[in-house]
Coordinates of C-alpha atoms in Angstrom, one line a residue:
M1 CA 92.4 146.7 116.3
P2 CA 89.3 148.5 117.9
T3 CA 90.7 151.8 118.2
M4 CA 92.6 151.5 114.7
E5 CA 91.7 154.8 112.7
R6 CA 89.1 152.8 109.6
E7 CA 91.8 153.2 106.7
L8 CA 93.5 150.4 109.1
L9 CA 90.8 148.9 110.5
E10 CA 89.8 147.7 107.4
H11 CA 92.8 147.0 105.9
A12 CA 94.0 144.4 109.4
L13 CA 90.2 142.2 108.3
Y14 CA 91.5 141.5 104.4
I15 CA 94.8 140.5 106.0
L16 CA 93.2 138.6 108.7
G17 CA 90.2 137.4 105.6
A18 CA 93.6 136.9 102.7
T19 CA 94.5 134.7 106.1
H20 CA 92.2 131.4 104.9
S21 CA 92.0 131.0 109.0
P22 CA 89.2 129.7 110.8
Q23 CA 91.5 131.1 113.8
A24 CA 90.8 135.1 112.4
R25 CA 87.4 134.6 112.4
P26 CA 86.5 135.4 116.3
L27 CA 88.5 138.6 115.6
I28 CA 86.5 139.2 112.7
E29 CA 83.1 138.7 114.4
P30 CA 82.9 141.8 116.0
F31 CA 83.7 144.6 113.8
L32 CA 80.1 142.7 111.2
H33 CA 78.8 144.8 113.7
H34 CA 81.0 147.6 113.9
P35 CA 78.6 151.1 113.2
D36 CA 81.0 152.1 109.6
P37 CA 79.5 150.7 107.1
E38 CA 82.9 150.1 105.1
V39 CA 84.0 148.1 108.3
R40 CA 81.3 146.3 108.4
E41 CA 81.4 145.3 105.1
E42 CA 85.5 144.6 105.5
A43 CA 84.5 142.3 108.3
R44 CA 82.3 141.2 105.4
L45 CA 84.1 139.8 102.9
A46 CA 87.2 138.9 105.0
A47 CA 84.6 136.4 106.9
A48 CA 83.3 135.2 103.4
E49 CA 86.9 134.5 102.7
I50 CA 87.4 132.8 105.3
T51 CA 83.8 130.1 105.3
A52 CA 85.5 129.9 100.6
A53 CA 88.3 128.9 101.9
S54 CA 87.3 126.6 104.4
E55 CA 84.4 125.1 101.0
G56 CA 88.0 125.3 99.1
L57 CA 86.2 127.8 96.6
T58 CA 89.1 130.9 97.2
H59 CA 89.9 133.1 94.6
N60 CA 93.7 131.9 94.6
S61 CA 92.9 127.8 94.4

């Protein structure tokens, strides 16, 4: 994923968050410190979605 263009990387992070799987978190976390603020934000949202799912607070519940 690190070599993807920004738009594709953001989409991949979105999909990882949408899985609601805690197993996706290690794939997301490195991007929380990405140099691009838009990528960091998408990583933050993806991680938050996984956290919300583990707490039963997802948007799709």
